[in-house]
Amino acid sequence: MTSTAREFRQGLLDVLPILVAAAPIGLLWGTLAASKGLVPFEVWLMSATVFAGAAQFVAIEVWRDPVPWVLLTVTALIVNIRHVLMGASLSRHLGGIGRRWHPFMMFLMADENWAFSERRALKTPLSLGYYFGLALPMWITWTTSSITGAIVGRSFGDPAAYGFDFAFSAMFIGILVGFWKGSRTAAILGSSAVAAALSKLYVPGAWYIVIGGIVGVLVAALLYREGERS
Amino acid sequence: MTVTILAILGMALATYATRASGPYLMRGVVVKGRLKAALDALPPAILMAVIAPTILTTGLAESIAAVLTAAVAFMRAPLVVTVLTGVISVVLLRMVLS
């Protein structure tokens, strides 16, 4: 097996549990989108080109007739603004990967494959094979489950009944532990969590992720002391 | 083009703009010292911010399940075990607490 194939396989193995959790959520989203009047092709098109679960659920909340396309576009921008920070961070690990792949890699950057990539970059250089091993199965699962939900509809029940809605939180907790470096990490995570939770309660829209992320980053910058090894 | 397709393409363009602009922000920036400390904190801070409302303000079941999940994760359990712990404990806790 070539090293690219081996890396792809490792990415696929890492992302498998996420696919199991993402499929019912895609089914649910497709069902909801169809109930708002989107035809299966439109459901597939949105999952294929937007490829961002949170933004798509918010869009279906906002969706009505006539379709408010400007509002939907602006809302997608706001819900996904965290990608700017995620991409800035991920770009530090793209040095060993050819430039021409970068636009396509960024197109496929979702929370889950980004988180796995950052975790892997703590130990080994990020490879194209590993990244696509995570991202392509995610894209295939998300698009396939969405269009299936749109066609088959309401026969699946509520993912919350099986705890699938908590799978992403649990996965992020598991990934977070890999970033743990002691009390300073606790301060960063604590400030980010409190800022995000308060923003979610008191700031309209989906700004809480960006606010939490920026507060955590500011705390890290404040706690930094000149001359220390990083 | 229908207005539905227009809306989907608008959302797709807006989303791709957020994804593609991060690397351009970092082009030519030398990352060291305080800036490196700040950027190193970015992944955990964002991950935490994504889940904070779920684990802090949804309900007691979610908060307890998050603590259990973190405890298992800290024992260096494989990620699959960590996720299963979260999913199973949240289902059981919701049954007990509701």
Short mmCIF file of C-alpha atoms in Angstrom, two decimals:
data_model
loop_
_atom_site.label_atom_id
_atom_site.label_comp_id
_atom_site.label_asym_id
_atom_site.label_seq_id
_atom_site.Cartn_x
_atom_site.Cartn_y
_atom_site.Cartn_z
CA MET A 1 0.00 0.00 0.00
CA THR A 2 1.38 3.43 -0.86
CA SER A 3 1.80 5.95 1.92
CA THR A 4 -1.04 8.06 0.49
CA ALA A 5 -3.38 5.06 0.58
CA ARG A 6 -2.24 4.30 4.14
CA GLU A 7 -2.89 7.89 5.22
CA PHE A 8 -6.30 7.90 3.50
CA ARG A 9 -7.19 4.68 5.31
CA GLN A 10 -6.16 6.18 8.66
CA GLY A 11 -8.37 9.21 8.02
CA LEU A 12 -11.28 6.97 7.07
CA LEU A 13 -10.84 4.89 10.25
CA ASP A 14 -10.76 8.04 12.40
CA VAL A 15 -13.89 9.50 10.83
CA LEU A 16 -16.01 6.30 10.79
CA PRO A 17 -17.73 6.90 14.16
CA ILE A 18 -18.53 10.44 13.00
CA LEU A 19 -20.16 9.10 9.84
CA VAL A 20 -22.42 6.90 11.96
CA ALA A 21 -23.51 9.94 13.95
CA ALA A 22 -23.77 12.28 10.95
CA ALA A 23 -26.00 10.03 8.82
CA PRO A 24 -29.16 10.31 10.99
CA ILE A 25 -28.61 14.06 11.30
CA GLY A 26 -28.38 14.33 7.51
CA LEU A 27 -31.57 12.29 7.19
CA LEU A 28 -33.31 14.61 9.65
CA TRP A 29 -32.08 17.70 7.83
CA GLY A 30 -33.19 16.35 4.46
CA THR A 31 -36.62 15.58 5.90
CA LEU A 32 -36.99 19.08 7.33
CA ALA A 33 -35.78 20.70 4.10
CA ALA A 34 -38.31 18.71 2.06
CA SER A 35 -41.07 19.77 4.45
CA LYS A 36 -40.18 23.42 3.61
CA GLY A 37 -40.74 22.71 -0.08
CA LEU A 38 -37.24 21.95 -1.37
CA VAL A 39 -37.16 19.21 -4.01
CA PRO A 40 -34.60 16.38 -3.57
CA PHE A 41 -32.19 17.90 -6.11
CA GLU A 42 -32.18 21.22 -4.20
CA VAL A 43 -31.64 19.38 -0.93
CA TRP A 44 -28.68 17.54 -2.44
CA LEU A 45 -27.31 20.74 -4.00
CA MET A 46 -27.31 22.58 -0.68
CA SER A 47 -25.60 19.74 1.18
CA ALA A 48 -23.06 19.35 -1.63
CA THR A 49 -22.13 23.02 -2.01
CA VAL A 50 -22.73 24.50 1.45
CA PHE A 51 -21.66 21.34 3.35
CA ALA A 52 -22.13 22.90 6.81
CA GLY A 53 -24.65 21.26 9.13
CA ALA A 54 -25.25 24.14 11.54
CA ALA A 55 -25.76 26.68 8.75
CA GLN A 56 -28.13 24.34 6.91
CA PHE A 57 -30.32 23.76 9.97
CA VAL A 58 -30.47 27.52 10.59
CA ALA A 59 -31.34 28.10 6.91
CA ILE A 60 -34.28 25.70 7.10
CA GLU A 61 -35.50 27.56 10.21
CA VAL A 62 -35.38 30.82 8.26
CA TRP A 63 -36.73 29.36 5.00
CA ARG A 64 -40.15 30.61 3.86
CA ASP A 65 -42.06 31.64 0.76
CA PRO A 66 -41.01 33.84 -1.03
CA VAL A 67 -37.47 32.60 -0.42
CA PRO A 68 -35.47 35.36 1.36
CA TRP A 69 -32.23 34.65 -0.50
CA VAL A 70 -30.33 37.72 0.73
CA LEU A 71 -31.17 36.96 4.36
CA LEU A 72 -30.20 33.31 3.83
CA THR A 73 -26.87 34.30 2.30
CA VAL A 74 -26.02 36.72 5.12
CA THR A 75 -27.10 34.19 7.74
CA ALA A 76 -24.85 31.52 6.22
CA LEU A 77 -21.97 34.01 6.34
CA ILE A 78 -22.55 34.73 10.04
CA VAL A 79 -23.09 31.12 11.12
CA ASN A 80 -19.95 30.04 9.26
CA ILE A 81 -17.68 32.96 10.21
CA ARG A 82 -15.82 30.58 12.58
CA HIS A 83 -14.36 28.99 9.41
CA VAL A 84 -12.14 32.07 9.00
CA LEU A 85 -10.47 31.32 12.32
CA MET A 86 -10.38 27.56 11.66
CA GLY A 87 -8.82 28.08 8.23
CA ALA A 88 -6.24 30.50 9.64
CA SER A 89 -5.22 27.85 12.14
CA LEU A 90 -5.27 24.96 9.66
CA SER A 91 -3.21 26.86 7.10
CA ARG A 92 -0.17 26.52 9.39
CA HIS A 93 -0.21 22.79 8.71
CA LEU A 94 -0.56 22.91 4.91
CA GLY A 95 3.15 23.51 4.23
CA GLY A 96 3.81 19.96 2.98
CA ILE A 97 0.79 19.89 0.65
CA GLY A 98 0.79 21.31 -2.88
CA ARG A 99 -0.82 24.75 -3.27
CA ARG A 100 -3.21 23.62 -6.00
CA TRP A 101 -4.98 21.34 -3.51
CA HIS A 102 -5.60 24.08 -0.95
CA PRO A 103 -8.80 25.57 -2.47
CA PHE A 104 -10.41 22.13 -2.67
CA MET A 105 -9.25 21.26 0.86
CA MET A 106 -10.77 24.45 2.22
CA PHE A 107 -14.04 23.74 0.39
CA LEU A 108 -14.33 20.46 2.33
CA MET A 109 -13.31 21.91 5.72
CA ALA A 110 -16.03 21.00 8.24
CA ASP A 111 -15.84 21.10 12.05
CA GLU A 112 -15.12 17.38 12.35
CA ASN A 113 -12.40 16.90 9.75
CA TRP A 114 -10.82 20.18 10.80
CA ALA A 115 -10.70 19.01 14.43
CA PHE A 116 -9.16 15.65 13.49
CA SER A 117 -6.60 17.40 11.26
CA GLU A 118 -5.57 19.78 14.03
CA ARG A 119 -5.25 16.88 16.45
CA ARG A 120 -3.09 14.92 14.02
CA ALA A 121 -0.92 17.97 13.29
CA LEU A 122 0.08 17.99 16.98
CA LYS A 123 2.00 14.75 16.32
CA THR A 124 2.74 14.30 12.60
CA PRO A 125 2.71 16.58 9.55
CA LEU A 126 -0.72 16.76 7.95
CA SER A 127 -0.95 14.87 4.63
CA LEU A 128 -3.32 15.19 1.72
CA GLY A 129 -4.24 11.50 1.98
CA TYR A 130 -5.23 11.76 5.63
CA TYR A 131 -7.25 14.95 5.05
CA PHE A 132 -9.23 13.49 2.15
CA GLY A 133 -9.64 10.24 4.09
CA LEU A 134 -11.58 12.33 6.60
CA ALA A 135 -13.29 14.80 4.30
CA LEU A 136 -14.49 12.82 1.28
CA PRO A 137 -16.40 10.16 3.30
CA MET A 138 -17.94 13.03 5.31
CA TRP A 139 -19.09 14.77 2.12
CA ILE A 140 -20.46 11.53 0.63
CA THR A 141 -22.29 10.63 3.85
CA TRP A 142 -23.73 14.12 4.31
CA THR A 143 -25.00 14.48 0.73
CA THR A 144 -26.34 10.92 0.53
CA SER A 145 -28.16 11.05 3.87
CA SER A 146 -29.66 14.48 3.08
CA ILE A 147 -31.15 13.44 -0.24
CA THR A 148 -32.34 10.16 1.28
CA GLY A 149 -34.13 12.12 4.01
CA ALA A 150 -35.74 14.36 1.39
CA ILE A 151 -37.02 11.38 -0.61
CA VAL A 152 -37.97 8.93 2.14
CA GLY A 153 -39.13 11.52 4.64
CA ARG A 154 -40.56 11.20 8.07
CA SER A 155 -40.12 7.54 8.90
CA PHE A 156 -36.92 7.92 10.93
CA GLY A 157 -38.05 9.51 14.16
CA ASP A 158 -36.06 11.92 16.26
CA PRO A 159 -32.23 11.48 16.49
CA ALA A 160 -32.40 12.88 20.05
CA ALA A 161 -34.25 9.71 21.10
CA TYR A 162 -31.05 7.73 20.44
CA GLY A 163 -28.66 10.34 21.83
CA PHE A 164 -27.17 10.99 18.39
CA ASP A 165 -27.61 14.72 18.93
CA PHE A 166 -25.03 14.44 21.76
CA ALA A 167 -22.50 12.45 19.69
CA PHE A 168 -20.85 15.61 18.33
CA SER A 169 -20.46 17.15 21.78
CA ALA A 170 -18.98 13.88 23.07
CA MET A 171 -16.58 13.67 20.12
CA PHE A 172 -15.42 17.25 20.63
CA ILE A 173 -14.82 16.53 24.32
CA GLY A 174 -12.69 13.53 23.30
CA ILE A 175 -10.70 15.63 20.83
CA LEU A 176 -10.32 18.51 23.33
CA VAL A 177 -8.50 16.25 25.78
CA GLY A 178 -5.74 15.86 23.17
CA PHE A 179 -5.05 19.60 23.44
CA TRP A 180 -4.70 19.49 27.24
CA LYS A 181 -1.46 21.01 28.57
CA GLY A 182 -2.34 21.75 32.18
CA SER A 183 -3.83 24.67 34.08
CA ARG A 184 -3.35 27.17 31.26
CA THR A 185 -5.54 25.02 29.00
CA ALA A 186 -8.15 24.97 31.76
CA ALA A 187 -8.16 28.79 31.83
CA ILE A 188 -8.50 28.98 28.03
CA LEU A 189 -11.30 26.39 27.87
CA GLY A 190 -13.13 27.80 30.89
CA SER A 191 -13.16 31.36 29.53
CA SER A 192 -14.17 30.19 26.06
CA ALA A 193 -17.00 28.04 27.46
CA VAL A 194 -18.43 30.78 29.68
CA ALA A 195 -18.19 33.41 26.95
CA ALA A 196 -19.85 31.12 24.39
CA ALA A 197 -22.65 30.00 26.72
CA LEU A 198 -23.45 33.60 27.75
CA SER A 199 -23.32 34.79 24.12
CA LYS A 200 -25.66 32.03 23.07
CA LEU A 201 -28.15 33.20 25.71
CA TYR A 202 -27.87 36.96 25.19
CA VAL A 203 -26.52 37.66 21.69
CA PRO A 204 -28.94 37.04 18.80
CA GLY A 205 -27.75 34.88 15.92
CA ALA A 206 -24.86 32.47 15.87
CA TRP A 207 -22.03 34.71 17.08
CA TYR A 208 -21.35 32.63 20.18
CA ILE A 209 -18.77 30.34 18.54
CA VAL A 210 -16.65 33.23 17.30
CA ILE A 211 -17.00 35.12 20.61
CA GLY A 212 -16.00 32.05 22.63
CA GLY A 213 -13.07 31.34 20.32
CA ILE A 214 -11.77 34.91 20.45
CA VAL A 215 -12.10 35.13 24.25
CA GLY A 216 -10.13 31.85 24.62
CA VAL A 217 -7.43 33.13 22.26
CA LEU A 218 -7.18 36.47 24.14
CA VAL A 219 -6.80 34.62 27.44
CA ALA A 220 -4.00 32.52 25.90
CA ALA A 221 -2.25 35.68 24.66
CA LEU A 222 -2.60 37.35 28.08
CA LEU A 223 -1.19 34.33 29.91
CA TYR A 224 1.84 34.15 27.61
CA ARG A 225 5.14 35.21 29.18
CA GLU A 226 8.06 36.45 27.07
CA GLY A 227 10.93 34.01 26.72
CA GLU A 228 9.01 30.84 27.47
CA ARG A 229 9.24 27.82 25.22
CA SER A 230 6.08 27.14 23.32
CA MET B 1 -32.80 30.19 -12.28
CA THR B 2 -35.33 29.79 -9.48
CA VAL B 3 -34.98 31.85 -6.33
CA THR B 4 -34.40 28.62 -4.38
CA ILE B 5 -31.31 27.82 -6.46
CA LEU B 6 -30.21 31.46 -6.10
CA ALA B 7 -30.49 31.17 -2.30
CA ILE B 8 -28.51 27.92 -2.26
CA LEU B 9 -25.76 29.38 -4.45
CA GLY B 10 -25.65 32.52 -2.27
CA MET B 11 -25.25 30.38 0.85
CA ALA B 12 -22.59 28.26 -0.88
CA LEU B 13 -20.57 31.31 -1.95
CA ALA B 14 -20.83 32.93 1.49
CA THR B 15 -19.73 29.69 3.15
CA TYR B 16 -16.83 29.15 0.76
CA ALA B 17 -15.70 32.74 1.39
CA THR B 18 -15.43 31.97 5.11
CA ARG B 19 -13.49 28.76 4.39
CA ALA B 20 -11.09 30.20 1.84
CA SER B 21 -10.22 33.46 3.59
CA GLY B 22 -8.45 31.99 6.65
CA PRO B 23 -5.23 31.00 4.84
CA TYR B 24 -5.06 34.43 3.13
CA LEU B 25 -5.18 36.11 6.55
CA MET B 26 -2.09 34.15 7.56
CA ARG B 27 -0.06 34.66 4.38
CA GLY B 28 3.32 36.23 5.14
CA VAL B 29 2.70 36.29 8.89
CA VAL B 30 5.60 35.03 11.04
CA VAL B 31 4.06 32.92 13.78
CA LYS B 32 6.06 32.96 17.04
CA GLY B 33 5.91 34.11 20.62
CA ARG B 34 2.63 35.53 21.84
CA LEU B 35 0.96 35.13 18.44
CA LYS B 36 1.90 31.44 18.37
CA ALA B 37 0.50 30.96 21.89
CA ALA B 38 -2.74 32.63 20.76
CA LEU B 39 -3.06 30.57 17.56
CA ASP B 40 -2.23 27.33 19.39
CA ALA B 41 -5.21 28.09 21.65
CA LEU B 42 -7.55 28.61 18.72
CA PRO B 43 -8.55 24.97 17.99
CA PRO B 44 -9.45 24.07 21.59
CA ALA B 45 -11.13 27.44 22.17
CA ILE B 46 -13.35 27.04 19.07
CA LEU B 47 -14.18 23.40 19.87
CA MET B 48 -15.16 24.42 23.39
CA ALA B 49 -17.28 27.34 22.13
CA VAL B 50 -19.18 25.06 19.72
CA ILE B 51 -20.27 22.67 22.48
CA ALA B 52 -20.50 25.06 25.46
CA PRO B 53 -24.23 25.90 25.05
CA THR B 54 -25.09 22.19 24.73
CA ILE B 55 -23.14 21.07 27.77
CA LEU B 56 -23.72 24.10 30.03
CA THR B 57 -27.18 25.49 29.33
CA THR B 58 -29.32 22.70 27.83
CA GLY B 59 -30.08 20.74 30.98
CA LEU B 60 -28.72 18.65 33.82
CA ALA B 61 -28.60 15.45 31.73
CA GLU B 62 -26.32 17.04 29.12
CA SER B 63 -24.06 18.63 31.75
CA ILE B 64 -23.59 15.39 33.71
CA ALA B 65 -23.06 13.41 30.51
CA ALA B 66 -20.37 15.92 29.49
CA VAL B 67 -18.54 15.42 32.81
CA LEU B 68 -18.71 11.61 32.43
CA THR B 69 -17.49 11.85 28.83
CA ALA B 70 -14.57 14.09 29.84
CA ALA B 71 -13.62 11.70 32.65
CA VAL B 72 -13.50 8.77 30.21
CA ALA B 73 -11.56 10.84 27.68
CA PHE B 74 -8.98 11.81 30.32
CA MET B 75 -8.38 8.11 31.01
CA ARG B 76 -7.06 7.98 27.42
CA ALA B 77 -9.95 5.86 26.16
CA PRO B 78 -10.23 5.51 22.36
CA LEU B 79 -12.43 8.15 20.76
CA VAL B 80 -15.14 5.60 19.92
CA VAL B 81 -15.42 4.65 23.59
CA THR B 82 -15.58 8.32 24.58
CA VAL B 83 -18.38 9.05 22.09
CA LEU B 84 -20.33 5.93 23.14
CA THR B 85 -20.01 6.98 26.78
CA GLY B 86 -21.51 10.36 25.95
CA VAL B 87 -24.34 8.99 23.83
CA ILE B 88 -25.35 6.21 26.21
CA SER B 89 -25.08 8.34 29.35
CA VAL B 90 -27.13 11.19 27.86
CA VAL B 91 -29.93 8.79 26.86
CA LEU B 92 -30.01 7.18 30.34
CA LEU B 93 -29.78 10.52 32.15
CA ARG B 94 -32.60 12.01 30.07
CA MET B 95 -34.79 9.03 31.01
CA VAL B 96 -33.92 9.34 34.71
CA LEU B 97 -34.12 13.13 34.94
CA SER B 98 -37.21 13.85 32.86
#
